[in-house]
């Protein structure tokens, strides 16, 4: 139960590019909340300045210091102050450090008030034109350890699959996914969503790889959306899993 004297943790989405995408409710909560936990104080200060929101107490909370800061922020809320959690962009808790603070607040009996708003995940899924009735969100693939296993596990995935990716790794990821899921697997790359250079390419993994590997410079933020396996591919996936030693423990067959 939420203690009567506790503050509240507001989870406040902010734009993923276009500042017009902030909601009226997000602006009100940011204006009314005394403390804001954010990733980069410079990014959040800029956002507050843009919307003429008076100076706030900002607490930096990012991947490097989250363990130490969680207890501090939870203590602030338990002492009766409301805290708004924001990320640099998008919805806190979607592939960013927000998850840990939200879990700790719930554990401490604090009321968590989530605001709906911008996220690259939902924006890309709807832009892709691929089925949205069932979606598997993979976030960022592991860079090294576990990467092969993570990709192999997706061979039989029938839901539309969504990946976040960096400009440095997008070509490598397209190659590896094309090798395992098939060159002809339909996919969409959503780059710089809501920004000036927004680009949405709907094609196949093989063709997208050919396109991006031929580019001189790759910049921006990416979401890759891949169509799930058809029934025939599911069979191939079962075979693939059996020949993968890494997969033995996960197979359950
Ligand atoms: N919490 C955020 C959200 O709700 O989307 C995601 C945070 S995650 C650390 C950052 C990743 O989100 C980027 O590397 C990229 O994959 C994706 N992303 C964020 N903004 C984007 C944009 N405008 N266009 C495409 N992808 C974006």
mmCIF file of N, CA, C and O in Angstrom, residues 18-107:
data_model
loop_
_atom_site.group_PDB
_atom_site.id
_atom_site.type_symbol
_atom_site.label_atom_id
_atom_site.label_comp_id
_atom_site.label_asym_id
_atom_site.label_seq_id
_atom_site.Cartn_x
_atom_site.Cartn_y
_atom_site.Cartn_z
ATOM 1 N N UNK A 18 10.824 15.406 -32.281
ATOM 2 C CA UNK A 18 9.977 16.579 -32.507
ATOM 3 C C UNK A 18 9.352 17.059 -31.191
ATOM 4 O O UNK A 18 8.560 16.341 -30.567
ATOM 5 N N UNK A 19 9.718 18.266 -30.792
ATOM 6 C CA UNK A 19 9.273 18.767 -29.480
ATOM 7 C C UNK A 19 7.763 18.971 -29.399
ATOM 8 O O UNK A 19 7.195 19.035 -28.305
ATOM 9 N N UNK A 20 7.108 19.034 -30.545
ATOM 10 C CA UNK A 20 5.638 19.162 -30.527
ATOM 11 C C UNK A 20 4.952 17.913 -29.970
ATOM 12 O O UNK A 20 3.757 17.925 -29.689
ATOM 13 N N UNK A 21 5.721 16.839 -29.839
ATOM 14 C CA UNK A 21 5.104 15.579 -29.396
ATOM 15 C C UNK A 21 4.953 15.468 -27.884
ATOM 16 O O UNK A 21 4.422 14.466 -27.396
ATOM 17 N N UNK A 22 5.403 16.436 -27.138
ATOM 18 C CA UNK A 22 5.202 16.361 -25.685
ATOM 19 C C UNK A 22 3.708 16.537 -25.403
ATOM 20 O O UNK A 22 3.012 17.244 -26.140
ATOM 21 N N UNK A 23 3.207 15.865 -24.367
ATOM 22 C CA UNK A 23 1.770 15.992 -24.102
ATOM 23 C C UNK A 23 1.507 17.128 -23.104
ATOM 24 O O UNK A 23 2.398 17.528 -22.335
ATOM 25 N N UNK A 24 0.278 17.600 -23.111
ATOM 26 C CA UNK A 24 -0.121 18.671 -22.177
ATOM 27 C C UNK A 24 0.052 18.189 -20.743
ATOM 28 O O UNK A 24 0.478 18.927 -19.859
ATOM 29 N N UNK A 25 -0.264 16.907 -20.541
ATOM 30 C CA UNK A 25 -0.163 16.366 -19.183
ATOM 31 C C UNK A 25 1.301 16.281 -18.736
ATOM 32 O O UNK A 25 1.624 16.586 -17.584
ATOM 33 N N UNK A 26 2.180 15.885 -19.660
ATOM 34 C CA UNK A 26 3.612 15.825 -19.319
ATOM 35 C C UNK A 26 4.105 17.213 -18.915
ATOM 36 O O UNK A 26 4.830 17.358 -17.922
ATOM 37 N N UNK A 27 3.689 18.232 -19.652
ATOM 38 C CA UNK A 27 4.116 19.602 -19.327
ATOM 39 C C UNK A 27 3.621 20.002 -17.939
ATOM 40 O O UNK A 27 4.348 20.580 -17.137
ATOM 41 N N UNK A 28 2.379 19.672 -17.634
ATOM 42 C CA UNK A 28 1.823 20.038 -16.320
ATOM 43 C C UNK A 28 2.565 19.319 -15.200
ATOM 44 O O UNK A 28 2.954 19.935 -14.199
ATOM 45 N N UNK A 29 2.787 18.026 -15.393
ATOM 46 C CA UNK A 29 3.464 17.255 -14.335
ATOM 47 C C UNK A 29 4.891 17.790 -14.139
ATOM 48 O O UNK A 29 5.358 17.956 -13.006
ATOM 49 N N UNK A 30 5.589 18.094 -15.232
ATOM 50 C CA UNK A 30 6.959 18.609 -15.095
ATOM 51 C C UNK A 30 6.944 19.979 -14.400
ATOM 52 O O UNK A 30 7.829 20.297 -13.606
ATOM 53 N N UNK A 31 5.915 20.761 -14.675
ATOM 54 C CA UNK A 31 5.817 22.086 -14.037
ATOM 55 C C UNK A 31 5.551 21.944 -12.538
ATOM 56 O O UNK A 31 6.085 22.676 -11.727
ATOM 57 N N UNK A 32 4.707 20.946 -12.174
ATOM 58 C CA UNK A 32 4.233 20.860 -10.780
ATOM 59 C C UNK A 32 5.109 19.988 -9.880
ATOM 60 O O UNK A 32 4.933 19.988 -8.673
ATOM 61 N N UNK A 33 6.017 19.207 -10.470
ATOM 62 C CA UNK A 33 6.788 18.260 -9.655
ATOM 63 C C UNK A 33 8.112 18.898 -9.214
ATOM 64 O O UNK A 33 8.844 19.432 -10.054
ATOM 65 N N UNK A 34 8.420 18.858 -7.926
ATOM 66 C CA UNK A 34 9.602 19.580 -7.430
ATOM 67 C C UNK A 34 10.946 18.965 -7.837
ATOM 68 O O UNK A 34 11.941 19.672 -7.953
ATOM 69 N N UNK A 35 10.953 17.642 -8.049
ATOM 70 C CA UNK A 35 12.229 16.972 -8.347
ATOM 71 C C UNK A 35 12.084 16.176 -9.646
ATOM 72 O O UNK A 35 11.076 15.485 -9.839
ATOM 73 N N UNK A 36 13.093 16.290 -10.510
ATOM 74 C CA UNK A 36 13.074 15.498 -11.749
ATOM 75 C C UNK A 36 14.314 14.613 -11.790
ATOM 76 O O UNK A 36 15.445 15.107 -11.685
ATOM 77 N N UNK A 37 14.095 13.311 -11.914
ATOM 78 C CA UNK A 37 15.208 12.374 -12.111
ATOM 79 C C UNK A 37 15.365 12.198 -13.613
ATOM 80 O O UNK A 37 14.403 11.846 -14.313
ATOM 81 N N UNK A 38 16.580 12.467 -14.122
ATOM 82 C CA UNK A 38 16.759 12.443 -15.577
ATOM 83 C C UNK A 38 18.098 11.801 -15.916
ATOM 84 O O UNK A 38 18.951 11.641 -15.049
ATOM 85 N N UNK A 39 18.289 11.447 -17.189
ATOM 86 C CA UNK A 39 19.556 10.828 -17.595
ATOM 87 C C UNK A 39 20.661 11.880 -17.660
ATOM 88 O O UNK A 39 21.622 11.834 -16.923
ATOM 89 N N UNK A 40 20.510 12.834 -18.563
ATOM 90 C CA UNK A 40 21.526 13.868 -18.756
ATOM 91 C C UNK A 40 20.892 15.205 -18.364
ATOM 92 O O UNK A 40 19.947 15.660 -19.022
ATOM 93 N N UNK A 41 21.425 15.823 -17.320
ATOM 94 C CA UNK A 41 20.796 17.062 -16.821
ATOM 95 C C UNK A 41 20.819 18.159 -17.896
ATOM 96 O O UNK A 41 19.910 18.988 -17.941
ATOM 97 N N UNK A 42 21.814 18.121 -18.791
ATOM 98 C CA UNK A 42 21.862 19.162 -19.836
ATOM 99 C C UNK A 42 20.702 18.993 -20.812
ATOM 100 O O UNK A 42 20.070 19.964 -21.223
ATOM 101 N N UNK A 43 20.386 17.735 -21.143
ATOM 102 C CA UNK A 43 19.282 17.473 -22.078
ATOM 103 C C UNK A 43 17.958 17.922 -21.442
ATOM 104 O O UNK A 43 17.146 18.614 -22.068
ATOM 105 N N UNK A 44 17.755 17.541 -20.180
ATOM 106 C CA UNK A 44 16.479 17.873 -19.528
ATOM 107 C C UNK A 44 16.385 19.375 -19.247
ATOM 108 O O UNK A 44 15.309 19.964 -19.398
ATOM 109 N N UNK A 45 17.499 20.009 -18.891
ATOM 110 C CA UNK A 45 17.477 21.469 -18.693
ATOM 111 C C UNK A 45 17.048 22.156 -19.986
ATOM 112 O O UNK A 45 16.256 23.105 -19.965
ATOM 113 N N UNK A 46 17.560 21.681 -21.101
ATOM 114 C CA UNK A 46 17.207 22.261 -22.399
ATOM 115 C C UNK A 46 15.715 22.110 -22.678
ATOM 116 O O UNK A 46 15.065 23.037 -23.163
ATOM 117 N N UNK A 47 15.183 20.944 -22.341
ATOM 118 C CA UNK A 47 13.748 20.692 -22.565
ATOM 119 C C UNK A 47 12.914 21.647 -21.700
ATOM 120 O O UNK A 47 11.952 22.261 -22.175
ATOM 121 N N UNK A 48 13.293 21.776 -20.424
ATOM 122 C CA UNK A 48 12.537 22.643 -19.504
ATOM 123 C C UNK A 48 12.618 24.096 -19.972
ATOM 124 O O UNK A 48 11.621 24.828 -19.938
ATOM 125 N N UNK A 49 13.796 24.493 -20.429
ATOM 126 C CA UNK A 49 13.967 25.871 -20.928
ATOM 127 C C UNK A 49 13.058 26.109 -22.121
ATOM 128 O O UNK A 49 12.349 27.105 -22.207
ATOM 129 N N UNK A 50 13.045 25.130 -23.029
ATOM 130 C CA UNK A 50 12.236 25.274 -24.242
ATOM 131 C C UNK A 50 10.765 25.507 -23.899
ATOM 132 O O UNK A 50 10.081 26.302 -24.539
ATOM 133 N N UNK A 51 10.287 24.786 -22.886
ATOM 134 C CA UNK A 51 8.869 24.905 -22.520
ATOM 135 C C UNK A 51 8.642 25.908 -21.383
ATOM 136 O O UNK A 51 7.549 25.956 -20.806
ATOM 137 N N UNK A 52 9.669 26.682 -21.085
ATOM 138 C CA UNK A 52 9.590 27.750 -20.073
ATOM 139 C C UNK A 52 9.085 27.223 -18.733
ATOM 140 O O UNK A 52 8.217 27.834 -18.093
ATOM 141 N N UNK A 53 9.608 26.070 -18.356
ATOM 142 C CA UNK A 53 9.270 25.489 -17.055
ATOM 143 C C UNK A 53 10.348 25.948 -16.071
ATOM 144 O O UNK A 53 11.546 25.764 -16.337
ATOM 145 N N UNK A 54 9.936 26.553 -14.950
ATOM 146 C CA UNK A 54 10.921 27.101 -14.017
ATOM 147 C C UNK A 54 11.911 26.041 -13.541
ATOM 148 O O UNK A 54 11.583 24.853 -13.496
ATOM 149 N N UNK A 55 13.079 26.511 -13.167
ATOM 150 C CA UNK A 55 14.169 25.635 -12.738
ATOM 151 C C UNK A 55 13.716 24.644 -11.665
ATOM 152 O O UNK A 55 12.987 24.991 -10.748
ATOM 153 N N UNK A 56 14.174 23.440 -11.767
ATOM 154 C CA UNK A 56 13.799 22.348 -10.850
ATOM 155 C C UNK A 56 15.051 21.754 -10.241
ATOM 156 O O UNK A 56 16.139 21.923 -10.769
ATOM 157 N N UNK A 57 14.843 20.980 -9.211
ATOM 158 C CA UNK A 57 15.962 20.174 -8.703
ATOM 159 C C UNK A 57 16.086 18.953 -9.615
ATOM 160 O O UNK A 57 15.159 18.135 -9.693
ATOM 161 N N UNK A 58 17.204 18.866 -10.325
ATOM 162 C CA UNK A 58 17.420 17.734 -11.236
ATOM 163 C C UNK A 58 18.396 16.746 -10.595
ATOM 164 O O UNK A 58 19.431 17.144 -10.073
ATOM 165 N N UNK A 59 18.044 15.480 -10.635
ATOM 166 C CA UNK A 59 18.955 14.446 -10.138
ATOM 167 C C UNK A 59 19.345 13.581 -11.319
ATOM 168 O O UNK A 59 18.470 13.025 -12.001
ATOM 169 N N UNK A 60 20.647 13.487 -11.588
ATOM 170 C CA UNK A 60 21.044 12.677 -12.747
ATOM 171 C C UNK A 60 20.974 11.196 -12.380
ATOM 172 O O UNK A 60 21.392 10.767 -11.310
ATOM 173 N N UNK A 61 20.389 10.467 -13.271
ATOM 174 C CA UNK A 61 20.137 9.041 -13.036
ATOM 175 C C UNK A 61 20.349 8.347 -14.374
ATOM 176 O O UNK A 61 19.519 8.443 -15.264
ATOM 177 N N UNK A 62 21.521 7.741 -14.537
ATOM 178 C CA UNK A 62 21.825 7.146 -15.849
ATOM 179 C C UNK A 62 22.459 5.776 -15.662
ATOM 180 O O UNK A 62 22.687 5.341 -14.516
ATOM 181 N N UNK A 63 22.757 5.122 -16.769
ATOM 182 C CA UNK A 63 23.213 3.722 -16.703
ATOM 183 C C UNK A 63 24.423 3.542 -15.786
ATOM 184 O O UNK A 63 24.562 2.520 -15.136
ATOM 185 N N UNK A 64 25.295 4.562 -15.681
ATOM 186 C CA UNK A 64 26.507 4.416 -14.875
ATOM 187 C C UNK A 64 26.291 4.553 -13.373
ATOM 188 O O UNK A 64 27.068 4.015 -12.584
ATOM 189 N N UNK A 65 25.279 5.314 -12.939
ATOM 190 C CA UNK A 65 25.153 5.581 -11.494
ATOM 191 C C UNK A 65 23.821 5.103 -10.927
ATOM 192 O O UNK A 65 23.455 5.444 -9.799
ATOM 193 N N UNK A 66 23.082 4.325 -11.703
ATOM 194 C CA UNK A 66 21.706 4.007 -11.302
ATOM 195 C C UNK A 66 21.625 3.268 -9.971
ATOM 196 O O UNK A 66 20.739 3.547 -9.169
ATOM 197 N N UNK A 67 22.588 2.361 -9.730
ATOM 198 C CA UNK A 67 22.508 1.557 -8.507
ATOM 199 C C UNK A 67 22.519 2.470 -7.282
ATOM 200 O O UNK A 67 21.696 2.316 -6.363
ATOM 201 N N UNK A 68 23.446 3.444 -7.280
ATOM 202 C CA UNK A 68 23.571 4.337 -6.121
ATOM 203 C C UNK A 68 22.373 5.289 -6.035
ATOM 204 O O UNK A 68 21.882 5.589 -4.936
ATOM 205 N N UNK A 69 21.904 5.754 -7.183
ATOM 206 C CA UNK A 69 20.866 6.794 -7.173
ATOM 207 C C UNK A 69 19.471 6.265 -6.844
ATOM 208 O O UNK A 69 18.621 6.996 -6.353
ATOM 209 N N UNK A 70 19.226 4.993 -7.125
ATOM 210 C CA UNK A 70 17.879 4.456 -6.888
ATOM 211 C C UNK A 70 17.474 4.653 -5.430
ATOM 212 O O UNK A 70 16.400 5.190 -5.139
ATOM 213 N N UNK A 71 18.361 4.291 -4.506
ATOM 214 C CA UNK A 71 18.029 4.385 -3.078
ATOM 215 C C UNK A 71 17.773 5.837 -2.694
ATOM 216 O O UNK A 71 16.841 6.143 -1.933
ATOM 217 N N UNK A 72 18.604 6.739 -3.241
ATOM 218 C CA UNK A 72 18.458 8.168 -2.928
ATOM 219 C C UNK A 72 17.099 8.701 -3.406
ATOM 220 O O UNK A 72 16.403 9.399 -2.674
ATOM 221 N N UNK A 73 16.723 8.327 -4.614
ATOM 222 C CA UNK A 73 15.462 8.839 -5.184
ATOM 223 C C UNK A 73 14.260 8.228 -4.446
ATOM 224 O O UNK A 73 13.288 8.925 -4.132
ATOM 225 N N UNK A 74 14.350 6.940 -4.141
ATOM 226 C CA UNK A 74 13.264 6.294 -3.390
ATOM 227 C C UNK A 74 13.106 6.977 -2.024
ATOM 228 O O UNK A 74 11.979 7.261 -1.572
ATOM 229 N N UNK A 75 14.239 7.329 -1.388
ATOM 230 C CA UNK A 75 14.181 7.987 -0.069
ATOM 231 C C UNK A 75 13.496 9.350 -0.183
ATOM 232 O O UNK A 75 12.702 9.735 0.699
ATOM 233 N N UNK A 76 13.787 10.065 -1.249
ATOM 234 C CA UNK A 76 13.151 11.381 -1.455
ATOM 235 C C UNK A 76 11.629 11.214 -1.539
ATOM 236 O O UNK A 76 10.862 11.949 -0.925
ATOM 237 N N UNK A 77 11.199 10.212 -2.280
ATOM 238 C CA UNK A 77 9.745 10.014 -2.458
ATOM 239 C C UNK A 77 9.121 9.567 -1.128
ATOM 240 O O UNK A 77 8.041 10.042 -0.751
ATOM 241 N N UNK A 78 9.825 8.704 -0.427
ATOM 242 C CA UNK A 78 9.281 8.225 0.863
ATOM 243 C C UNK A 78 9.206 9.371 1.878
ATOM 244 O O UNK A 78 8.401 9.338 2.809
ATOM 245 N N UNK A 79 10.038 10.403 1.680
ATOM 246 C CA UNK A 79 9.993 11.549 2.608
ATOM 247 C C UNK A 79 8.826 12.485 2.264
ATOM 248 O O UNK A 79 8.596 13.468 2.969
ATOM 249 N N UNK A 80 8.124 12.203 1.169
ATOM 250 C CA UNK A 80 6.915 12.969 0.866
ATOM 251 C C UNK A 80 6.969 13.824 -0.388
ATOM 252 O O UNK A 80 5.980 14.433 -0.768
ATOM 253 N N UNK A 81 8.149 13.859 -1.064
ATOM 254 C CA UNK A 81 8.246 14.691 -2.271
ATOM 255 C C UNK A 81 7.913 13.875 -3.514
ATOM 256 O O UNK A 81 8.335 12.709 -3.636
ATOM 257 N N UNK A 82 7.213 14.497 -4.451
ATOM 258 C CA UNK A 82 6.953 13.832 -5.734
ATOM 259 C C UNK A 82 8.194 13.933 -6.618
ATOM 260 O O UNK A 82 8.901 14.946 -6.596
ATOM 261 N N UNK A 83 8.429 12.892 -7.396
ATOM 262 C CA UNK A 83 9.541 12.898 -8.354
ATOM 263 C C UNK A 83 8.989 12.542 -9.733
ATOM 264 O O UNK A 83 8.166 11.637 -9.861
ATOM 265 N N UNK A 84 9.458 13.284 -10.756
ATOM 266 C CA UNK A 84 9.131 12.917 -12.146
ATOM 267 C C UNK A 84 10.364 12.257 -12.759
ATOM 268 O O UNK A 84 11.465 12.788 -12.654
ATOM 269 N N UNK A 85 10.162 11.106 -13.358
ATOM 270 C CA UNK A 85 11.268 10.399 -14.021
ATOM 271 C C UNK A 85 11.163 10.645 -15.519
ATOM 272 O O UNK A 85 10.110 10.395 -16.123
ATOM 273 N N UNK A 86 12.238 11.160 -16.110
ATOM 274 C CA UNK A 86 12.275 11.317 -17.572
ATOM 275 C C UNK A 86 13.560 10.675 -18.106
ATOM 276 O O UNK A 86 14.527 10.501 -17.372
ATOM 277 N N UNK A 87 13.558 10.321 -19.393
ATOM 278 C CA UNK A 87 14.794 9.874 -20.055
ATOM 279 C C UNK A 87 15.251 11.016 -20.957
ATOM 280 O O UNK A 87 14.564 12.025 -21.091
ATOM 281 N N UNK A 88 16.362 10.800 -21.640
ATOM 282 C CA UNK A 88 16.796 11.813 -22.611
ATOM 283 C C UNK A 88 15.746 11.960 -23.706
ATOM 284 O O UNK A 88 15.539 13.049 -24.236
ATOM 285 N N UNK A 89 15.105 10.854 -24.067
ATOM 286 C CA UNK A 89 14.072 10.885 -25.106
ATOM 287 C C UNK A 89 13.178 9.663 -24.961
ATOM 288 O O UNK A 89 13.657 8.588 -24.604
ATOM 289 N N UNK A 90 11.912 9.847 -25.196
ATOM 290 C CA UNK A 90 10.988 8.713 -25.188
ATOM 291 C C UNK A 90 10.448 8.385 -23.806
ATOM 292 O O UNK A 90 10.458 9.216 -22.899
ATOM 293 N N UNK A 91 9.984 7.155 -23.673
ATOM 294 C CA UNK A 91 9.321 6.727 -22.440
ATOM 295 C C UNK A 91 10.322 6.060 -21.499
ATOM 296 O O UNK A 91 10.953 5.069 -21.884
ATOM 297 N N UNK A 92 10.466 6.582 -20.281
ATOM 298 C CA UNK A 92 11.390 5.963 -19.333
ATOM 299 C C UNK A 92 11.003 4.508 -19.080
ATOM 300 O O UNK A 92 9.817 4.186 -18.932
ATOM 301 N N UNK A 93 12.004 3.651 -19.039
ATOM 302 C CA UNK A 93 11.720 2.241 -18.772
ATOM 303 C C UNK A 93 11.688 1.402 -20.031
ATOM 304 O O UNK A 93 11.641 0.178 -19.960
ATOM 305 N N UNK A 94 11.690 2.044 -21.196
ATOM 306 C CA UNK A 94 11.776 1.276 -22.450
ATOM 307 C C UNK A 94 13.240 1.318 -22.892
ATOM 308 O O UNK A 94 13.709 2.341 -23.406
ATOM 309 N N UNK A 95 13.966 0.221 -22.638
ATOM 310 C CA UNK A 95 15.397 0.133 -22.980
ATOM 311 C C UNK A 95 16.203 1.298 -22.420
ATOM 312 O O UNK A 95 17.043 1.873 -23.126
ATOM 313 N N UNK A 96 15.927 1.679 -21.195
ATOM 314 C CA UNK A 96 16.781 2.678 -20.543
ATOM 315 C C UNK A 96 16.734 2.454 -19.034
ATOM 316 O O UNK A 96 16.011 1.587 -18.548
ATOM 317 N N UNK A 97 17.545 3.212 -18.263
ATOM 318 C CA UNK A 97 17.710 2.888 -16.840
ATOM 319 C C UNK A 97 16.436 3.063 -16.001
ATOM 320 O O UNK A 97 16.409 2.651 -14.842
ATOM 321 N N UNK A 98 15.415 3.660 -16.564
ATOM 322 C CA UNK A 98 14.179 3.893 -15.813
ATOM 323 C C UNK A 98 13.608 2.647 -15.141
ATOM 324 O O UNK A 98 13.049 2.708 -14.043
ATOM 325 N N UNK A 99 13.775 1.523 -15.810
ATOM 326 C CA UNK A 99 13.206 0.260 -15.315
ATOM 327 C C UNK A 99 13.545 -0.005 -13.853
ATOM 328 O O UNK A 99 12.684 -0.400 -13.061
ATOM 329 N N UNK A 100 14.799 0.209 -13.516
ATOM 330 C CA UNK A 100 15.284 -0.137 -12.174
ATOM 331 C C UNK A 100 14.635 0.751 -11.110
ATOM 332 O O UNK A 100 14.234 0.265 -10.046
ATOM 333 N N UNK A 101 14.520 2.034 -11.392
ATOM 334 C CA UNK A 101 13.901 2.943 -10.422
ATOM 335 C C UNK A 101 12.411 2.622 -10.269
ATOM 336 O O UNK A 101 11.881 2.619 -9.146
ATOM 337 N N UNK A 102 11.752 2.334 -11.375
ATOM 338 C CA UNK A 102 10.320 2.014 -11.317
ATOM 339 C C UNK A 102 10.108 0.757 -10.465
ATOM 340 O O UNK A 102 9.238 0.723 -9.582
ATOM 341 N N UNK A 103 10.947 -0.254 -10.682
ATOM 342 C CA UNK A 103 10.824 -1.506 -9.904
ATOM 343 C C UNK A 103 11.080 -1.237 -8.424
ATOM 344 O O UNK A 103 10.353 -1.750 -7.554
ATOM 345 N N UNK A 104 12.095 -0.418 -8.124
ATOM 346 C CA UNK A 104 12.429 -0.132 -6.723
ATOM 347 C C UNK A 104 11.295 0.652 -6.055
ATOM 348 O O UNK A 104 10.979 0.422 -4.876
ATOM 349 N N UNK A 105 10.683 1.567 -6.786
ATOM 350 C CA UNK A 105 9.581 2.358 -6.227
ATOM 351 C C UNK A 105 8.394 1.440 -5.909
ATOM 352 O O UNK A 105 7.787 1.532 -4.827
ATOM 353 N N UNK A 106 8.096 0.532 -6.820
ATOM 354 C CA UNK A 106 6.976 -0.406 -6.598
ATOM 355 C C UNK A 106 7.274 -1.251 -5.358
ATOM 356 O O UNK A 106 6.433 -1.414 -4.473
ATOM 357 N N UNK A 107 8.500 -1.729 -5.295
ATOM 358 C CA UNK A 107 8.951 -2.551 -4.156
ATOM 359 C C UNK A 107 8.788 -1.792 -2.827
ATOM 360 O O UNK A 107 8.438 -2.381 -1.807
#
